[in-house]
Short mmCIF file of C-alpha atoms and ligand atoms in Angstrom, two decimals:
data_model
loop_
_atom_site.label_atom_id
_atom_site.label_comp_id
_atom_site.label_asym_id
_atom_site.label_seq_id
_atom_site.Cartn_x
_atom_site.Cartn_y
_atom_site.Cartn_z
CA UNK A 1 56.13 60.52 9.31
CA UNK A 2 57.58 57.00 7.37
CA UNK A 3 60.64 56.02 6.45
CA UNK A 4 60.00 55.17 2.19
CA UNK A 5 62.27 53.30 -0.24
CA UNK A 6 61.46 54.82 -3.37
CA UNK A 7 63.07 52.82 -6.51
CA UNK A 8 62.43 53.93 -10.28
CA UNK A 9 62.86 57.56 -10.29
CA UNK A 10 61.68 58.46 -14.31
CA UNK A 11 58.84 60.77 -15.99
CA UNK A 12 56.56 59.46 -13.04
CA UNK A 13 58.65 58.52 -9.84
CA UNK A 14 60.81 61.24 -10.00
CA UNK A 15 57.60 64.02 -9.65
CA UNK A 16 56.03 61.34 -6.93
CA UNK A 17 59.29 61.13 -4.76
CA UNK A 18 59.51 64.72 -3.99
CA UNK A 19 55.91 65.23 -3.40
CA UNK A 20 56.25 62.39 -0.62
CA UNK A 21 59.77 64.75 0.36
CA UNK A 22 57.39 67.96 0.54
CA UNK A 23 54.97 66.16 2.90
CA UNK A 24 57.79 65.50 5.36
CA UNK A 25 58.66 61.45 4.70
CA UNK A 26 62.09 60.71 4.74
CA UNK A 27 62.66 59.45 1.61
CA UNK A 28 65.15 57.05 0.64
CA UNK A 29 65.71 56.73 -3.32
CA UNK A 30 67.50 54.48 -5.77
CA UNK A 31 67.91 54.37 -9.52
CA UNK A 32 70.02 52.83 -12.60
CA UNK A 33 70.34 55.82 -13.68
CA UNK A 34 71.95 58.58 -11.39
CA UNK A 35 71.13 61.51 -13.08
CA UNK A 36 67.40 60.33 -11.70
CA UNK A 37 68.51 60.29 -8.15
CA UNK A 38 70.37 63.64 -8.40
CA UNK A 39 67.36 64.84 -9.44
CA UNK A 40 65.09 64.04 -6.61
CA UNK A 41 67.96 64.15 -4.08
CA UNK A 42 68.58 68.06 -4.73
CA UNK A 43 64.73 68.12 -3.53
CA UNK A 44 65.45 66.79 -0.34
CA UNK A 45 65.60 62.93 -0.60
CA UNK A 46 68.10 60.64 0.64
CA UNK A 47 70.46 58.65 -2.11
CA UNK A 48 70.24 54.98 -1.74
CA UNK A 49 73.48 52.96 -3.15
CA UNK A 50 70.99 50.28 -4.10
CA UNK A 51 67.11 48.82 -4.70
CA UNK A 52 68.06 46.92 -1.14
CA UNK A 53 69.50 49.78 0.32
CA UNK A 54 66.63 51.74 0.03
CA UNK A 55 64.41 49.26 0.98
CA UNK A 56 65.52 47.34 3.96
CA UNK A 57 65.20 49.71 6.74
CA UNK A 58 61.92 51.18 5.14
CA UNK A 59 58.53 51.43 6.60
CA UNK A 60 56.70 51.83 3.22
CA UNK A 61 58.52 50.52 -0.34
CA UNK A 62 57.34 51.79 -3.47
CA UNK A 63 58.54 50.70 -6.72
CA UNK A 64 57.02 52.73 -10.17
CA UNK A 65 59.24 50.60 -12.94
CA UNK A 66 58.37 49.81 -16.70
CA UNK A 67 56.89 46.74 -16.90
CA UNK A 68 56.32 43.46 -14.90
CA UNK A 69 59.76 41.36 -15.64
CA UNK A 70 60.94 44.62 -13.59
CA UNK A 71 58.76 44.50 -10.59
CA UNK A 72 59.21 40.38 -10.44
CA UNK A 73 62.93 40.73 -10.88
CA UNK A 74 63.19 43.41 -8.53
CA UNK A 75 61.05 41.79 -5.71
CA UNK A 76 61.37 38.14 -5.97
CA UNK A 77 63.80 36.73 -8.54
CA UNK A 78 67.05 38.78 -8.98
CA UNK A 79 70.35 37.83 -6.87
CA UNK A 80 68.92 39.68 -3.96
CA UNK A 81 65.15 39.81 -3.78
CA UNK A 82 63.59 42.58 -1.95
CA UNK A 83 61.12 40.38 -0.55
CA UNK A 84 64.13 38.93 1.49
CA UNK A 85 65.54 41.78 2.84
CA UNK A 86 62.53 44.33 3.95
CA UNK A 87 61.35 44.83 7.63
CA UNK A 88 58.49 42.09 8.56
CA UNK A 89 56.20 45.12 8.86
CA UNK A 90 56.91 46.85 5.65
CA UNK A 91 53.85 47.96 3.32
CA UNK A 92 54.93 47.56 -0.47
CA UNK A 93 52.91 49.98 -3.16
CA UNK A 94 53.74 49.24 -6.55
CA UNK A 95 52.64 52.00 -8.52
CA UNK A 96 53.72 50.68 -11.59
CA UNK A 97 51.57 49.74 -14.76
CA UNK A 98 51.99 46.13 -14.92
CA UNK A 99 50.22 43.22 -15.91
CA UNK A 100 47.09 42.00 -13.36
CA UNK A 101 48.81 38.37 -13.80
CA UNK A 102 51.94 39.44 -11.92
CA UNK A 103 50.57 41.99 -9.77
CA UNK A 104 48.70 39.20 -8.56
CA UNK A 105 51.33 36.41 -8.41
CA UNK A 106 53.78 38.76 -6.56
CA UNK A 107 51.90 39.91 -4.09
CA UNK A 108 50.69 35.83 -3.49
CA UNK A 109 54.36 34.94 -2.78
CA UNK A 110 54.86 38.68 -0.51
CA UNK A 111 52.02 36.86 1.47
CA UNK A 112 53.36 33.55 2.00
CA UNK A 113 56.59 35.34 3.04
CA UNK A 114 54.48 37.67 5.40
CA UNK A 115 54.62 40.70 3.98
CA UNK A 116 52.52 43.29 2.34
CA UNK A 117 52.09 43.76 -0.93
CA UNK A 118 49.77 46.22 -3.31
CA UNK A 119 49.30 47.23 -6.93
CA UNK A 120 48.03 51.13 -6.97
CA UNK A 121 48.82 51.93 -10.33
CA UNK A 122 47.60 55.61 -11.12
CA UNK A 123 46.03 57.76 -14.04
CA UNK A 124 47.05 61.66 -14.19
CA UNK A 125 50.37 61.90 -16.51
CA UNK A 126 53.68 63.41 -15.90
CA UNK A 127 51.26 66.70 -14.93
CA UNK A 128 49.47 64.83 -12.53
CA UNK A 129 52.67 63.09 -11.07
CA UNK A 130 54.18 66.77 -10.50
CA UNK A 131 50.83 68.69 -9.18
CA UNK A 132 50.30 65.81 -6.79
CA UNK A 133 46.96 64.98 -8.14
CA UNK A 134 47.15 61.68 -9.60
CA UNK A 135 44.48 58.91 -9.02
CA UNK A 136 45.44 55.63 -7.74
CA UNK A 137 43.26 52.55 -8.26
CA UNK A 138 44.61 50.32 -5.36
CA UNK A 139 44.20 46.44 -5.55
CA UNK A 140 44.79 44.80 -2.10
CA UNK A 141 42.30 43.95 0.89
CA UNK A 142 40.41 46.67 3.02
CA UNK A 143 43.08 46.74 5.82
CA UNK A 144 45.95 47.36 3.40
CA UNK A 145 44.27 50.01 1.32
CA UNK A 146 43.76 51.75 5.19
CA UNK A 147 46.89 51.57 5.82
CA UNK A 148 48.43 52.49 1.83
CA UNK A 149 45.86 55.95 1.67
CA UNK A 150 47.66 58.07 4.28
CA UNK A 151 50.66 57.93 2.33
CA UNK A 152 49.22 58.14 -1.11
CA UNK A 153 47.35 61.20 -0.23
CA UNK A 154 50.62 62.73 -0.39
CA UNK A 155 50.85 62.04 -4.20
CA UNK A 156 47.37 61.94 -4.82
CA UNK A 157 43.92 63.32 -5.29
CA UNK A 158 41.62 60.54 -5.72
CA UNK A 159 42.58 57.19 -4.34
CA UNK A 160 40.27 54.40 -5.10
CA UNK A 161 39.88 50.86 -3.45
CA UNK A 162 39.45 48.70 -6.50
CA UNK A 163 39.12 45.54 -5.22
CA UNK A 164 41.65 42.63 -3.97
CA UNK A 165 45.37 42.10 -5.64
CA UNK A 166 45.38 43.05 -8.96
CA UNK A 167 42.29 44.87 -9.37
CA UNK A 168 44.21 48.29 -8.91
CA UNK A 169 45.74 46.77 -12.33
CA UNK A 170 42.73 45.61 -14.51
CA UNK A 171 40.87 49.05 -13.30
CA UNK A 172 43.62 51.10 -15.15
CA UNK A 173 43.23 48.66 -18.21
CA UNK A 174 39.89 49.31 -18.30
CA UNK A 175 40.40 52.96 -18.02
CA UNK A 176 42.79 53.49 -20.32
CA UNK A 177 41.10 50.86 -23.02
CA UNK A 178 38.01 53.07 -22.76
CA UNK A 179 40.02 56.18 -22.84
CA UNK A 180 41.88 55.09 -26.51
CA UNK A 181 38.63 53.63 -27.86
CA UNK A 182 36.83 57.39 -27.44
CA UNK A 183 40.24 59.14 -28.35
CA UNK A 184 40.04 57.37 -31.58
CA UNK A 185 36.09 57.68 -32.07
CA UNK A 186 35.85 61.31 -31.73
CA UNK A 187 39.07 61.85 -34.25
CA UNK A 188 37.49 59.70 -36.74
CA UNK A 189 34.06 62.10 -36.18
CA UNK A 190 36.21 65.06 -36.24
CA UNK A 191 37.64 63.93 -39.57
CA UNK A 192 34.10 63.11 -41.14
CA UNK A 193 32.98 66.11 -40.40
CA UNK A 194 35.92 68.22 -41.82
CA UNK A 195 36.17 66.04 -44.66
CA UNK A 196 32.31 67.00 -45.80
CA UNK A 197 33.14 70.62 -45.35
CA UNK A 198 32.20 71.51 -41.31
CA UNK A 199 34.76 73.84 -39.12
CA UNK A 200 36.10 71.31 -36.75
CA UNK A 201 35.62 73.91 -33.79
CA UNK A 202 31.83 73.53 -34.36
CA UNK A 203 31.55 70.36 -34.80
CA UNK A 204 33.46 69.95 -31.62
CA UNK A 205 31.06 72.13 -30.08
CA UNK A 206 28.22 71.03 -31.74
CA UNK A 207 29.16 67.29 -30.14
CA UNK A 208 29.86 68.70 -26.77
CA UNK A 209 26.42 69.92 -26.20
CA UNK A 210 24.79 66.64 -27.80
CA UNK A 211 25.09 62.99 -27.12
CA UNK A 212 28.29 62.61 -28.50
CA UNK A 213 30.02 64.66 -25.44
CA UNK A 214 32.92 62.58 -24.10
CA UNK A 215 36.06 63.60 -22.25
CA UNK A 216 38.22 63.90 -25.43
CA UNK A 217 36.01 66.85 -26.37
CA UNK A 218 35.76 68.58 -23.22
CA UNK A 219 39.70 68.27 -21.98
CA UNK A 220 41.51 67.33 -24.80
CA UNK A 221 40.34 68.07 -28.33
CA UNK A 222 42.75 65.78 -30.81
CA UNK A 223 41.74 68.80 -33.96
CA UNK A 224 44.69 71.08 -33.47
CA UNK A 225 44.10 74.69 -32.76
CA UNK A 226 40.61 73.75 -31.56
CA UNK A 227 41.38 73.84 -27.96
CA UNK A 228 44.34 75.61 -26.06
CA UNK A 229 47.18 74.14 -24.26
CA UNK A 230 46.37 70.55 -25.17
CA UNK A 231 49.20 68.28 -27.01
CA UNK A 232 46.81 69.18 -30.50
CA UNK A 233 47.56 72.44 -30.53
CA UNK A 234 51.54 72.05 -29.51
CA UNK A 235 52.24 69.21 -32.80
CA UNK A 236 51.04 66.56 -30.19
CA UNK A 237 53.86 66.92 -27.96
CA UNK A 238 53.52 66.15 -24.28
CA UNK A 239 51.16 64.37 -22.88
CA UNK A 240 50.64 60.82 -22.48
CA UNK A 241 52.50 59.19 -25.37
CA UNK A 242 51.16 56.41 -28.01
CA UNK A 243 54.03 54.11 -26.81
CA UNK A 244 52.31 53.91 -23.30
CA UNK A 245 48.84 53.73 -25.00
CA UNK A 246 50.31 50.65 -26.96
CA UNK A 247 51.62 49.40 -23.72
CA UNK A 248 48.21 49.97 -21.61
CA UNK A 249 46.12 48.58 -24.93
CA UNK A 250 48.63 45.31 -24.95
CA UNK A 251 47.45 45.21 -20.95
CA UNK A 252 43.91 44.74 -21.41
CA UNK A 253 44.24 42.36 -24.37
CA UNK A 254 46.30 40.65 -21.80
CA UNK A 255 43.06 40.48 -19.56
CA UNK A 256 40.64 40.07 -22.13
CA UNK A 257 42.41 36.65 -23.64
CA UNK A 258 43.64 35.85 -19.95
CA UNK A 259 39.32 36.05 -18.87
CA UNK A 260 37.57 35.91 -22.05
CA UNK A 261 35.82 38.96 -21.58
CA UNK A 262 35.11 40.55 -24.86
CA UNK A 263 36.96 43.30 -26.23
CA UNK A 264 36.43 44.28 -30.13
CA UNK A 265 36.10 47.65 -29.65
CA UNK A 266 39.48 47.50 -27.39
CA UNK A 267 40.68 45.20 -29.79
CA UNK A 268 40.13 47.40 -32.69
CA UNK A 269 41.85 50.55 -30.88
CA UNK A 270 44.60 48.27 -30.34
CA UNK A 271 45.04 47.64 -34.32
CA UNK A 272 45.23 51.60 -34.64
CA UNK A 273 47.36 52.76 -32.23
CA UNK A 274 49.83 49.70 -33.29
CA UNK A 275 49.26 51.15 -36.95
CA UNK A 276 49.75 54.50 -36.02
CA UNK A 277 52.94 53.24 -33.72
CA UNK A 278 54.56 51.20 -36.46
CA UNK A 279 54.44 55.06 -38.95
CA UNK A 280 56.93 56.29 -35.92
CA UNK A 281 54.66 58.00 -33.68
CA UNK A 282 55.14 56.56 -30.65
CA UNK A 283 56.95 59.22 -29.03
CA UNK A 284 53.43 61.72 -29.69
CA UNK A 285 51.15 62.68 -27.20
CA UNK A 286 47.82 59.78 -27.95
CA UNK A 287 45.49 62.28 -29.13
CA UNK A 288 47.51 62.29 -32.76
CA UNK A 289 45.71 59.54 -33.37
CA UNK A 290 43.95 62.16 -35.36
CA UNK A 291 46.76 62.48 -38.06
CA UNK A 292 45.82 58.63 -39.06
CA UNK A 293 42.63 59.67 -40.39
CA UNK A 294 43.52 63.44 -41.47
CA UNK A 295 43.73 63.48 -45.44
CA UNK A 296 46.72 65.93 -45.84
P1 LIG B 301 60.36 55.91 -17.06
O1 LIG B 301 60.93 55.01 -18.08
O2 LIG B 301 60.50 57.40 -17.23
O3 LIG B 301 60.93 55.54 -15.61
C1 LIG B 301 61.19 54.24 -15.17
C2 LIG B 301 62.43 54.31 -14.29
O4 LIG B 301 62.65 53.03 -13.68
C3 LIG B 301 63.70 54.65 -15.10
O5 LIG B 301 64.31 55.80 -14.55
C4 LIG B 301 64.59 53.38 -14.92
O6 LIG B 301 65.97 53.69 -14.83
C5 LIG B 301 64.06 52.86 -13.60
N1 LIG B 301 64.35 51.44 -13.37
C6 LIG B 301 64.09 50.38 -14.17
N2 LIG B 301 64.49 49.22 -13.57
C7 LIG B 301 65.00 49.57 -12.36
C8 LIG B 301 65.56 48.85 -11.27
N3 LIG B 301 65.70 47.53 -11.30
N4 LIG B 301 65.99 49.54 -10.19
C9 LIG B 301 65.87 50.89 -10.16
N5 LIG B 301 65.34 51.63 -11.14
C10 LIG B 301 64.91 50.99 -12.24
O7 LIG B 301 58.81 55.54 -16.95
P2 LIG B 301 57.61 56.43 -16.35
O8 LIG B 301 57.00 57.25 -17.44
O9 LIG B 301 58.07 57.08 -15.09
O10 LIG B 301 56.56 55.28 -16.02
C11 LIG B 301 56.70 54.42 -14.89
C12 LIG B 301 55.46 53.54 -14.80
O11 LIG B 301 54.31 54.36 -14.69
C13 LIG B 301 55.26 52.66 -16.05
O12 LIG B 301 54.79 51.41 -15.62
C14 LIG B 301 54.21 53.43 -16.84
O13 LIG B 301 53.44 52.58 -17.67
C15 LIG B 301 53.39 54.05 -15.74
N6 LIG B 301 52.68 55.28 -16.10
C16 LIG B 301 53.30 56.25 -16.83
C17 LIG B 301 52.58 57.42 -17.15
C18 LIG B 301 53.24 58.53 -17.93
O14 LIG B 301 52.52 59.43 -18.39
N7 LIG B 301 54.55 58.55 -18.10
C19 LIG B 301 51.26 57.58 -16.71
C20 LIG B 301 50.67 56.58 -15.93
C21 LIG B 301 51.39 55.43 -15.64
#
């Protein structure tokens, strides 16, 4: 069993911490905000007084913050970097959704300080974070993914080798562009359909057993009352929210301008979900993308 610092305890870490707690880590965990800590603490974890608290006598570190400014800050730039302070030996997940640029650029300067450093950002929700079933795409070389999968089998179902640094990034880009780009399709062929008279439950079915079958309309119909339990049916609460869509979409444009590779169809889904953020949504599960085309 490892020693783990584990530092951003929110929607995501929180869930993740205690699953790595239930498999029998000691688990060392800091947060800005304390309430987070108490939290995971009353699970079983260890309160840190600080990011280098928790991370300096660590075997693995694992970081799952908002953005990138936090992971550099946290790691290489702030008054006391992490990267000076861990064991030589330490392995370093960041879990965090972050652009592949920095991903990338802090795990270069991990290396030329000798440590280890991956980006294994994951897929699977709050849900997923709780139920230990997430999927983590894991950019690093061979021997580090080795030696990261042990530990995030504990918070994991599926954990994938993308490629080298940052690849564990631009997979969930890619991901999660194709995952807005078929959200919005199949509302927009929901609301055709509706509009010229058809029942949106047989449409739905209709699609399902035809070439038009896509995740969307197997797991997570965006017609409310067409499916039960999904954020549709529940005024598109829950779920994975439009401000994180916005955030993942801003990502791959990110990659797309950064490599040229063409994106109009992510580009486009980009322009509706900012749309649709801008009317106040962002705070709804992604699948109410559907109320931007609904005539009501
Ligand atoms: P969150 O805002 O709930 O949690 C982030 C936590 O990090 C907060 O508790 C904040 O206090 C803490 N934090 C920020 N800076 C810190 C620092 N310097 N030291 C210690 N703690 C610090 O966010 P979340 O929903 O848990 O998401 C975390 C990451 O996972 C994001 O990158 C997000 O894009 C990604 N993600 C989220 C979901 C989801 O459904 N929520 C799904 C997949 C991926």
């Amino acid at each position: 069993m490892a020693v783990i610092g584990f530092i951003g305890l929110g929607n995501m870490g929180g869930p993740m911490a205690i699953n790595l707690v239930k498999a029998g880590h000691t688990v060392k965990v800091f947060d800005l905000f304390p309430e987070a800590v108490d939290k995971v603490v009353t699970q079983g974890a260890t309160a840190a007084g600080s990011a280098v608290d928790a991370a300096q006598e660590s075997d693995v570190v694992i970081t799952m913050l908002p953005s990138g400014k936090h992971v550099e800050s946290l790691y290489v730039s702030s008054d006391q970097p992490l990267f000076d302070v861990v064991k030589k030996d330490v392995l370093i997940i960041d879990s965090s959704t972050i652009d592949a640029a920095t991903a990338k650029k802090v795990s270069a300067i991990a290396a030329e300080q000798g440590l280890s450093f991956v980006d294994a950002p994951v897929s699977g929700g709050v849900a997923g974070a709780a139920a230990g079933t997430l999927a983590f795409m894991v950019g690093g070389t061979k021997d580090q993914f080795d030696q990261a999968k042990p530990i995030l089998d504990n918070m994991g179902l599926n954990i994938f080798h993308a490629g080298p640094s940052g690849a564990g990034q631009i997979a969930k880009c890619c991901n999660n562009m194709l995952l807005s780009v078929l959200m919005a399709g199949t509302a927009e062929a929901l609301n055709m359909g509706v509009e010229n008279g058809l029942d949106p439950a047989v449409l739905s079915e209709i699609m399902l057993q035809s070439s038009g079958n896509n995740w969307a309309l197997q797991k997570y119909n965006p017609y409310p009352n067409v499916m039960e339990g999904v954020p549709s049916s529940n005024d598109y609460q829950g779920g994975f929210q439009v401000d994180l869509m916005y955030k993942d979409l801003g990502l791959a444009m990110d990659i797309s301008h950064q490599s040229g590779a063409a994106t109009p169809m992510g580009a486009q889904a980009k322009s509706l979900y900012t749309m649709h953020k801008s009317k106040g949504n962002g705070p709804l599960d992604f699948s109410s993308i559907m109320t931007l085309y609904r005539n009501e």
